[in-house]
PDB file of C-alpha atoms in Angstrom:
ATOM      1  CA  GLY A  25       0.066  -0.128   0.135  1.00  0.00           C
ATOM      2  CA  ALA A  26       0.825   3.748   0.052  1.00  0.00           C
ATOM      3  CA  VAL A  27       1.743   4.131  -3.776  1.00  0.00           C
ATOM      4  CA  VAL A  28       2.058   7.643  -5.182  1.00  0.00           C
ATOM      5  CA  SER A  29       2.283   8.260  -9.009  1.00  0.00           C
ATOM      6  CA  GLN A  30       3.446  11.172 -10.907  1.00  0.00           C
ATOM      7  CA  HIS A  31       2.824  12.125 -14.418  1.00  0.00           C
ATOM      8  CA  PRO A  32       4.803  12.708 -16.618  1.00  0.00           C
ATOM      9  CA  SER A  33       8.190  11.136 -15.645  1.00  0.00           C
ATOM     10  CA  TRP A  34       9.823  13.397 -17.848  1.00  0.00           C
ATOM     11  CA  VAL A  35       9.203  16.511 -20.018  1.00  0.00           C
ATOM     12  CA  ILE A  36      11.167  18.546 -22.068  1.00  0.00           C
ATOM     13  CA  CYS A  37       9.490  22.102 -22.951  1.00  0.00           C
ATOM     14  CA  LYS A  38      10.480  25.118 -24.627  1.00  0.00           C
ATOM     15  CA  SER A  39      11.072  28.450 -22.672  1.00  0.00           C
ATOM     16  CA  GLY A  40       7.836  30.569 -22.096  1.00  0.00           C
ATOM     17  CA  THR A  41       5.550  27.463 -22.349  1.00  0.00           C
ATOM     18  CA  SER A  42       3.714  26.056 -19.546  1.00  0.00           C
ATOM     19  CA  VAL A  43       4.092  22.445 -18.036  1.00  0.00           C
ATOM     20  CA  LYS A  44       1.321  20.517 -15.597  1.00  0.00           C
ATOM     21  CA  ILE A  45       2.514  17.882 -13.579  1.00  0.00           C
ATOM     22  CA  GLU A  46       0.141  15.607 -11.897  1.00  0.00           C
ATOM     23  CA  CYS A  47       0.533  13.797  -8.646  1.00  0.00           C
ATOM     24  CA  ARG A  48      -1.922  10.897  -7.404  1.00  0.00           C
ATOM     25  CA  SER A  49      -1.956   8.830  -4.229  1.00  0.00           C
ATOM     26  CA  LEU A  50      -3.328   5.414  -5.827  1.00  0.00           C
ATOM     27  CA  ASP A  51      -4.725   3.728  -2.773  1.00  0.00           C
ATOM     28  CA  PHE A  52      -5.460   6.099   0.085  1.00  0.00           C
ATOM     29  CA  GLN A  53      -6.704   9.547   0.705  1.00  0.00           C
ATOM     30  CA  ALA A  54      -4.412  12.488   1.038  1.00  0.00           C
ATOM     31  CA  THR A  55      -5.636  15.619   2.574  1.00  0.00           C
ATOM     32  CA  THR A  56      -2.112  16.878   2.478  1.00  0.00           C
ATOM     33  CA  MET A  57       0.315  16.603  -0.246  1.00  0.00           C
ATOM     34  CA  PHE A  58       3.799  18.415  -0.524  1.00  0.00           C
ATOM     35  CA  TRP A  59       5.695  19.570  -3.667  1.00  0.00           C
ATOM     36  CA  TYR A  60       9.669  19.550  -3.642  1.00  0.00           C
ATOM     37  CA  ARG A  61      12.293  20.393  -6.001  1.00  0.00           C
ATOM     38  CA  GLN A  62      15.711  18.445  -6.086  1.00  0.00           C
ATOM     39  CA  PHE A  63      18.796  19.862  -8.129  1.00  0.00           C
ATOM     40  CA  PRO A  64      21.661  17.378  -8.839  1.00  0.00           C
ATOM     41  CA  LYS A  65      23.472  16.099  -5.724  1.00  0.00           C
ATOM     42  CA  GLN A  66      21.576  18.353  -3.519  1.00  0.00           C
ATOM     43  CA  SER A  67      18.533  17.603  -1.101  1.00  0.00           C
ATOM     44  CA  LEU A  68      15.076  17.933  -1.299  1.00  0.00           C
ATOM     45  CA  MET A  69      13.647  21.674  -1.023  1.00  0.00           C
ATOM     46  CA  LEU A  70      10.263  21.822  -0.127  1.00  0.00           C
ATOM     47  CA  MET A  71       8.406  24.270  -2.302  1.00  0.00           C
ATOM     48  CA  ALA A  72       4.737  24.296  -1.106  1.00  0.00           C
ATOM     49  CA  THR A  73       2.159  22.290   0.989  1.00  0.00           C
ATOM     50  CA  SER A  74      -1.293  21.327  -1.011  1.00  0.00           C
ATOM     51  CA  ASN A  75      -4.278  21.015   1.056  1.00  0.00           C
ATOM     52  CA  GLU A  76      -7.143  19.587  -0.410  1.00  0.00           C
ATOM     53  CA  GLY A  77     -10.042  22.225  -1.024  1.00  0.00           C
ATOM     54  CA  SER A  78      -8.004  25.310   0.167  1.00  0.00           C
ATOM     55  CA  LYS A  79      -5.147  27.298  -1.093  1.00  0.00           C
ATOM     56  CA  ALA A  80      -1.525  25.770  -1.181  1.00  0.00           C
ATOM     57  CA  THR A  81       1.021  27.445   1.326  1.00  0.00           C
ATOM     58  CA  TYR A  82       4.270  28.517  -0.409  1.00  0.00           C
ATOM     59  CA  GLU A  83       7.706  28.376   1.269  1.00  0.00           C
ATOM     60  CA  GLN A  84       9.700  31.300   1.549  1.00  0.00           C
ATOM     61  CA  GLY A  85      11.127  32.488  -1.881  1.00  0.00           C
ATOM     62  CA  VAL A  86       8.682  30.202  -3.847  1.00  0.00           C
ATOM     63  CA  GLU A  87       6.522  32.459  -6.360  1.00  0.00           C
ATOM     64  CA  LYS A  88       3.247  31.164  -6.051  1.00  0.00           C
ATOM     65  CA  ASP A  89       2.039  32.901  -9.307  1.00  0.00           C
ATOM     66  CA  LYS A  90       4.787  30.674 -11.287  1.00  0.00           C
ATOM     67  CA  PHE A  91       4.267  27.616  -9.698  1.00  0.00           C
ATOM     68  CA  LEU A  92       0.287  26.966  -9.467  1.00  0.00           C
ATOM     69  CA  ILE A  93      -0.988  24.372  -7.451  1.00  0.00           C
ATOM     70  CA  ASN A  94      -4.319  22.751  -7.398  1.00  0.00           C
ATOM     71  CA  HIS A  95      -5.396  19.835  -4.884  1.00  0.00           C
ATOM     72  CA  ALA A  96      -8.871  19.160  -6.474  1.00  0.00           C
ATOM     73  CA  SER A  97      -9.507  15.943  -4.454  1.00  0.00           C
ATOM     74  CA  LEU A  98      -8.189  13.705  -1.956  1.00  0.00           C
ATOM     75  CA  THR A  99      -6.194  11.794  -4.550  1.00  0.00           C
ATOM     76  CA  LEU A 100      -4.640  14.374  -7.001  1.00  0.00           C
ATOM     77  CA  SER A 101      -2.652  17.512  -6.677  1.00  0.00           C
ATOM     78  CA  THR A 102      -1.235  19.300  -9.826  1.00  0.00           C
ATOM     79  CA  LEU A 103       1.707  21.665 -10.019  1.00  0.00           C
ATOM     80  CA  THR A 104       1.863  23.918 -12.887  1.00  0.00           C
ATOM     81  CA  VAL A 105       5.088  25.566 -13.920  1.00  0.00           C
ATOM     82  CA  THR A 106       3.960  28.869 -15.841  1.00  0.00           C
ATOM     83  CA  SER A 107       6.108  30.475 -18.291  1.00  0.00           C
ATOM     84  CA  ALA A 108       8.782  28.016 -17.905  1.00  0.00           C
ATOM     85  CA  HIS A 109      12.578  29.164 -18.173  1.00  0.00           C
ATOM     86  CA  PRO A 110      15.881  27.304 -18.243  1.00  0.00           C
ATOM     87  CA  GLU A 111      16.650  27.629 -14.486  1.00  0.00           C
ATOM     88  CA  ASP A 112      13.144  26.082 -13.710  1.00  0.00           C
ATOM     89  CA  SER A 113      14.674  22.789 -15.225  1.00  0.00           C
ATOM     90  CA  SER A 114      14.947  20.423 -11.983  1.00  0.00           C
ATOM     91  CA  PHE A 115      13.528  17.344 -10.659  1.00  0.00           C
ATOM     92  CA  TYR A 116      10.008  17.616  -8.969  1.00  0.00           C
ATOM     93  CA  ILE A 117       8.860  15.330  -6.753  1.00  0.00           C
ATOM     94  CA  CYS A 118       5.651  15.217  -4.905  1.00  0.00           C
ATOM     95  CA  SER A 119       4.491  13.494  -1.706  1.00  0.00           C
ATOM     96  CA  ALA A 120       1.190  12.665   0.294  1.00  0.00           C
ATOM     97  CA  ASP A 121       0.767  12.386   4.053  1.00  0.00           C
ATOM     98  CA  ARG A 122      -0.672   9.199   4.694  1.00  0.00           C
ATOM     99  CA  ALA A 123      -1.024   8.962   8.544  1.00  0.00           C
ATOM    100  CA  ASN A 124       0.901   9.200  11.423  1.00  0.00           C
ATOM    101  CA  TYR A 125       3.124  11.533   9.513  1.00  0.00           C
ATOM    102  CA  GLU A 126       4.480   9.187   7.135  1.00  0.00           C
ATOM    103  CA  GLN A 127       5.171  10.492   3.732  1.00  0.00           C
ATOM    104  CA  TYR A 128       5.205   8.540   0.539  1.00  0.00           C
ATOM    105  CA  PHE A 129       6.739  10.159  -2.494  1.00  0.00           C
ATOM    106  CA  GLY A 130       6.219   9.979  -5.945  1.00  0.00           C
ATOM    107  CA  PRO A 131       8.873   8.682  -8.601  1.00  0.00           C
ATOM    108  CA  GLY A 132       9.655  12.377  -9.674  1.00  0.00           C
ATOM    109  CA  THR A 133       9.320  14.105 -12.790  1.00  0.00           C
ATOM    110  CA  ARG A 134      12.411  15.531 -14.649  1.00  0.00           C
ATOM    111  CA  LEU A 135      11.675  18.865 -16.177  1.00  0.00           C
ATOM    112  CA  THR A 136      14.030  20.524 -18.814  1.00  0.00           C
ATOM    113  CA  VAL A 137      13.322  23.552 -20.385  1.00  0.00           C
ATOM    114  CA  THR A 138      15.129  24.627 -23.439  1.00  0.00           C
TER     115      THR A 138
ATOM    116  CA  SER B  26      17.879  28.489  11.187  1.00  0.00           C
ATOM    117  CA  GLN B  27      17.503  24.593  11.521  1.00  0.00           C
ATOM    118  CA  LYS B  28      20.731  22.701  10.177  1.00  0.00           C
ATOM    119  CA  ILE B  29      21.158  19.178   9.320  1.00  0.00           C
ATOM    120  CA  GLU B  30      24.161  17.288   8.747  1.00  0.00           C
ATOM    121  CA  GLN B  31      24.608  13.865   7.596  1.00  0.00           C
ATOM    122  CA  ASN B  32      28.051  12.713   8.523  1.00  0.00           C
ATOM    123  CA  SER B  33      29.573  12.117   4.986  1.00  0.00           C
ATOM    124  CA  GLU B  34      28.554  12.747   1.607  1.00  0.00           C
ATOM    125  CA  ALA B  35      29.766   9.142   0.716  1.00  0.00           C
ATOM    126  CA  LEU B  36      30.532   6.050   2.645  1.00  0.00           C
ATOM    127  CA  ASN B  37      31.822   2.593   1.433  1.00  0.00           C
ATOM    128  CA  ILE B  38      31.324  -0.492   3.437  1.00  0.00           C
ATOM    129  CA  GLN B  39      32.323  -4.018   2.894  1.00  0.00           C
ATOM    130  CA  GLU B  40      29.524  -6.318   2.170  1.00  0.00           C
ATOM    131  CA  GLY B  41      28.222  -8.111   5.332  1.00  0.00           C
ATOM    132  CA  LYS B  42      29.165  -5.492   7.424  1.00  0.00           C
ATOM    133  CA  THR B  43      27.064  -3.095   9.610  1.00  0.00           C
ATOM    134  CA  ALA B  44      26.520   0.465   7.824  1.00  0.00           C
ATOM    135  CA  THR B  45      26.038   3.291  10.424  1.00  0.00           C
ATOM    136  CA  LEU B  46      24.841   6.748   9.074  1.00  0.00           C
ATOM    137  CA  THR B  47      24.662   9.759  11.054  1.00  0.00           C
ATOM    138  CA  CYS B  48      22.314  12.549  11.080  1.00  0.00           C
ATOM    139  CA  ASN B  49      23.102  15.872  13.492  1.00  0.00           C
ATOM    140  CA  TYR B  50      20.854  18.670  14.099  1.00  0.00           C
ATOM    141  CA  THR B  51      21.188  21.973  15.412  1.00  0.00           C
ATOM    142  CA  ASN B  52      18.534  24.232  17.336  1.00  0.00           C
ATOM    143  CA  TYR B  53      15.191  22.674  17.958  1.00  0.00           C
ATOM    144  CA  SER B  54      14.736  18.865  18.605  1.00  0.00           C
ATOM    145  CA  PRO B  55      12.045  17.882  16.351  1.00  0.00           C
ATOM    146  CA  ALA B  56       9.132  15.871  17.089  1.00  0.00           C
ATOM    147  CA  TYR B  57       9.944  13.087  14.851  1.00  0.00           C
ATOM    148  CA  LEU B  58      12.623  11.918  12.858  1.00  0.00           C
ATOM    149  CA  GLN B  59      12.458   9.947   9.739  1.00  0.00           C
ATOM    150  CA  TRP B  60      14.864   8.007   7.472  1.00  0.00           C
ATOM    151  CA  TYR B  61      14.670   7.699   3.504  1.00  0.00           C
ATOM    152  CA  ARG B  62      16.181   5.756   0.797  1.00  0.00           C
ATOM    153  CA  GLN B  63      16.559   7.288  -2.625  1.00  0.00           C
ATOM    154  CA  ASP B  64      17.940   5.800  -5.863  1.00  0.00           C
ATOM    155  CA  PRO B  65      19.181   7.896  -8.605  1.00  0.00           C
ATOM    156  CA  GLY B  66      16.583   9.433 -10.706  1.00  0.00           C
ATOM    157  CA  ARG B  67      13.812   8.389  -8.310  1.00  0.00           C
ATOM    158  CA  GLY B  68      11.689   9.665  -5.387  1.00  0.00           C
ATOM    159  CA  PRO B  69      12.853   8.814  -1.617  1.00  0.00           C
ATOM    160  CA  VAL B  70      11.069   5.854   0.011  1.00  0.00           C
ATOM    161  CA  PHE B  71      10.128   5.845   3.266  1.00  0.00           C
ATOM    162  CA  LEU B  72      12.014   3.656   5.635  1.00  0.00           C
ATOM    163  CA  LEU B  73      11.530   4.492   9.255  1.00  0.00           C
ATOM    164  CA  LEU B  74      10.093   6.871  11.483  1.00  0.00           C
ATOM    165  CA  ILE B  75      11.265   7.640  15.280  1.00  0.00           C
ATOM    166  CA  ARG B  76       9.591   9.856  17.498  1.00  0.00           C
ATOM    167  CA  GLU B  77      11.184  12.361  19.970  1.00  0.00           C
ATOM    168  CA  ASN B  78      10.279  10.010  23.133  1.00  0.00           C
ATOM    169  CA  GLU B  79      11.607   6.819  21.502  1.00  0.00           C
ATOM    170  CA  LYS B  80      15.216   5.896  21.832  1.00  0.00           C
ATOM    171  CA  GLU B  81      15.219   3.027  19.217  1.00  0.00           C
ATOM    172  CA  LYS B  82      13.221   1.807  16.243  1.00  0.00           C
ATOM    173  CA  ARG B  83      13.856  -1.498  14.401  1.00  0.00           C
ATOM    174  CA  LYS B  84      12.789  -2.937  11.065  1.00  0.00           C
ATOM    175  CA  GLU B  85      14.415  -6.108   9.580  1.00  0.00           C
ATOM    176  CA  ARG B  86      18.063  -5.187   9.114  1.00  0.00           C
ATOM    177  CA  LEU B  87      17.453  -1.414   9.917  1.00  0.00           C
ATOM    178  CA  LYS B  88      18.077   0.076  13.220  1.00  0.00           C
ATOM    179  CA  VAL B  89      17.565   3.892  14.151  1.00  0.00           C
ATOM    180  CA  THR B  90      18.475   5.344  17.158  1.00  0.00           C
ATOM    181  CA  PHE B  91      17.315   8.970  18.503  1.00  0.00           C
ATOM    182  CA  ASP B  92      19.294  10.928  21.042  1.00  0.00           C
ATOM    183  CA  THR B  93      17.704  14.356  21.769  1.00  0.00           C
ATOM    184  CA  THR B  94      20.375  15.110  24.280  1.00  0.00           C
ATOM    185  CA  LEU B  95      23.440  15.005  21.583  1.00  0.00           C
ATOM    186  CA  LYS B  96      20.756  16.242  18.744  1.00  0.00           C
ATOM    187  CA  GLN B  97      21.568  12.848  16.796  1.00  0.00           C
ATOM    188  CA  SER B  98      20.324  10.048  14.906  1.00  0.00           C
ATOM    189  CA  LEU B  99      22.049   7.120  14.010  1.00  0.00           C
ATOM    190  CA  PHE B 100      20.739   4.578  11.233  1.00  0.00           C
ATOM    191  CA  HIS B 101      22.030   1.344  11.034  1.00  0.00           C
ATOM    192  CA  ILE B 102      21.917  -1.567   8.177  1.00  0.00           C
ATOM    193  CA  THR B 103      22.962  -4.880   9.594  1.00  0.00           C
ATOM    194  CA  ALA B 104      24.487  -7.603   7.367  1.00  0.00           C
ATOM    195  CA  SER B 105      24.688  -5.138   4.605  1.00  0.00           C
ATOM    196  CA  GLN B 106      24.179  -6.018   0.708  1.00  0.00           C
ATOM    197  CA  PRO B 107      25.347  -4.649  -2.541  1.00  0.00           C
ATOM    198  CA  ALA B 108      21.450  -3.951  -3.074  1.00  0.00           C
ATOM    199  CA  ASP B 109      21.459  -1.441   0.164  1.00  0.00           C
ATOM    200  CA  SER B 110      23.506   0.818  -2.056  1.00  0.00           C
ATOM    201  CA  ALA B 111      21.708   4.169  -2.326  1.00  0.00           C
ATOM    202  CA  THR B 112      21.733   7.630  -1.027  1.00  0.00           C
ATOM    203  CA  TYR B 113      19.735   7.730   2.622  1.00  0.00           C
ATOM    204  CA  LEU B 114      18.389  11.086   3.821  1.00  0.00           C
ATOM    205  CA  CYS B 115      17.245  12.063   7.293  1.00  0.00           C
ATOM    206  CA  ALA B 116      14.288  14.333   7.637  1.00  0.00           C
ATOM    207  CA  LEU B 117      13.257  16.155  10.706  1.00  0.00           C
ATOM    208  CA  GLY B 118       9.283  16.848  11.391  1.00  0.00           C
ATOM    209  CA  PHE B 119       8.208  19.246  13.743  1.00  0.00           C
ATOM    210  CA  GLY B 120       4.404  18.299  14.043  1.00  0.00           C
ATOM    211  CA  ASN B 121       2.983  20.187  11.265  1.00  0.00           C
ATOM    212  CA  GLU B 122       3.509  17.583   8.964  1.00  0.00           C
ATOM    213  CA  LYS B 123       6.355  19.737   6.931  1.00  0.00           C
ATOM    214  CA  LEU B 124       9.995  17.646   6.599  1.00  0.00           C
ATOM    215  CA  THR B 125      13.082  19.319   6.886  1.00  0.00           C
ATOM    216  CA  PHE B 126      15.649  16.969   4.577  1.00  0.00           C
ATOM    217  CA  GLY B 127      19.511  16.562   5.185  1.00  0.00           C
ATOM    218  CA  THR B 128      21.870  16.599   2.058  1.00  0.00           C
ATOM    219  CA  GLY B 129      21.893  12.652   2.457  1.00  0.00           C
ATOM    220  CA  THR B 130      24.873  10.028   2.388  1.00  0.00           C
ATOM    221  CA  ARG B 131      25.497   8.255  -0.640  1.00  0.00           C
ATOM    222  CA  LEU B 132      26.249   4.407   0.577  1.00  0.00           C
ATOM    223  CA  THR B 133      28.119   1.933  -1.428  1.00  0.00           C
ATOM    224  CA  ILE B 134      28.112  -1.576  -0.526  1.00  0.00           C
ATOM    225  CA  ILE B 135      31.255  -3.468  -1.960  1.00  0.00           C
ATOM    226  CA  PRO B 136      30.995  -7.131  -2.621  1.00  0.00           C
TER     227      PRO B 136
END
């Protein structure tokens, strides 16, 4: 149990376009999901906390108008990178809180902006 | 601000030996501490959670200790195998579900 999926697993887009990444909890409901980004050989940096039915909470320094988060249901959260630029290229990972503070992570999405 | 240090960036251990990874933190003690395994190009996989009032937790060949006086957690893998080779991350939680991750230790088990 506790499977989280992400789609797509990798995406290449042109500068100025928008990209949507989906995060789904497949076998449990998650009122809270999290979005992280990870640069090569670095740790995970929390971008935002996504709450079902309410606005996301963004970490300091993360532009909420650039990284749009929608938590439409108890099993789906989406991250849209708007007007992407090469510096947005990174590994984006979501996680879902199942219970007792155990977080289960998706396999990640590799975004490359050309 | 909270700092988390994991003992070394890379650790090589002979197969069959016990691998010990260290996670040290400064400032505030977390309500709980978690350990994750991450393989290249993949998301982290949850391994163990230990709460502030627990000294030790075990799961199969894994053992975690938590010393709030030393502000340190130790993560042990006994009878290590090449398949245990991965990056291991510690993460601190302060009761609001958010986690703060360490930079990780890349463990290599040498056959």
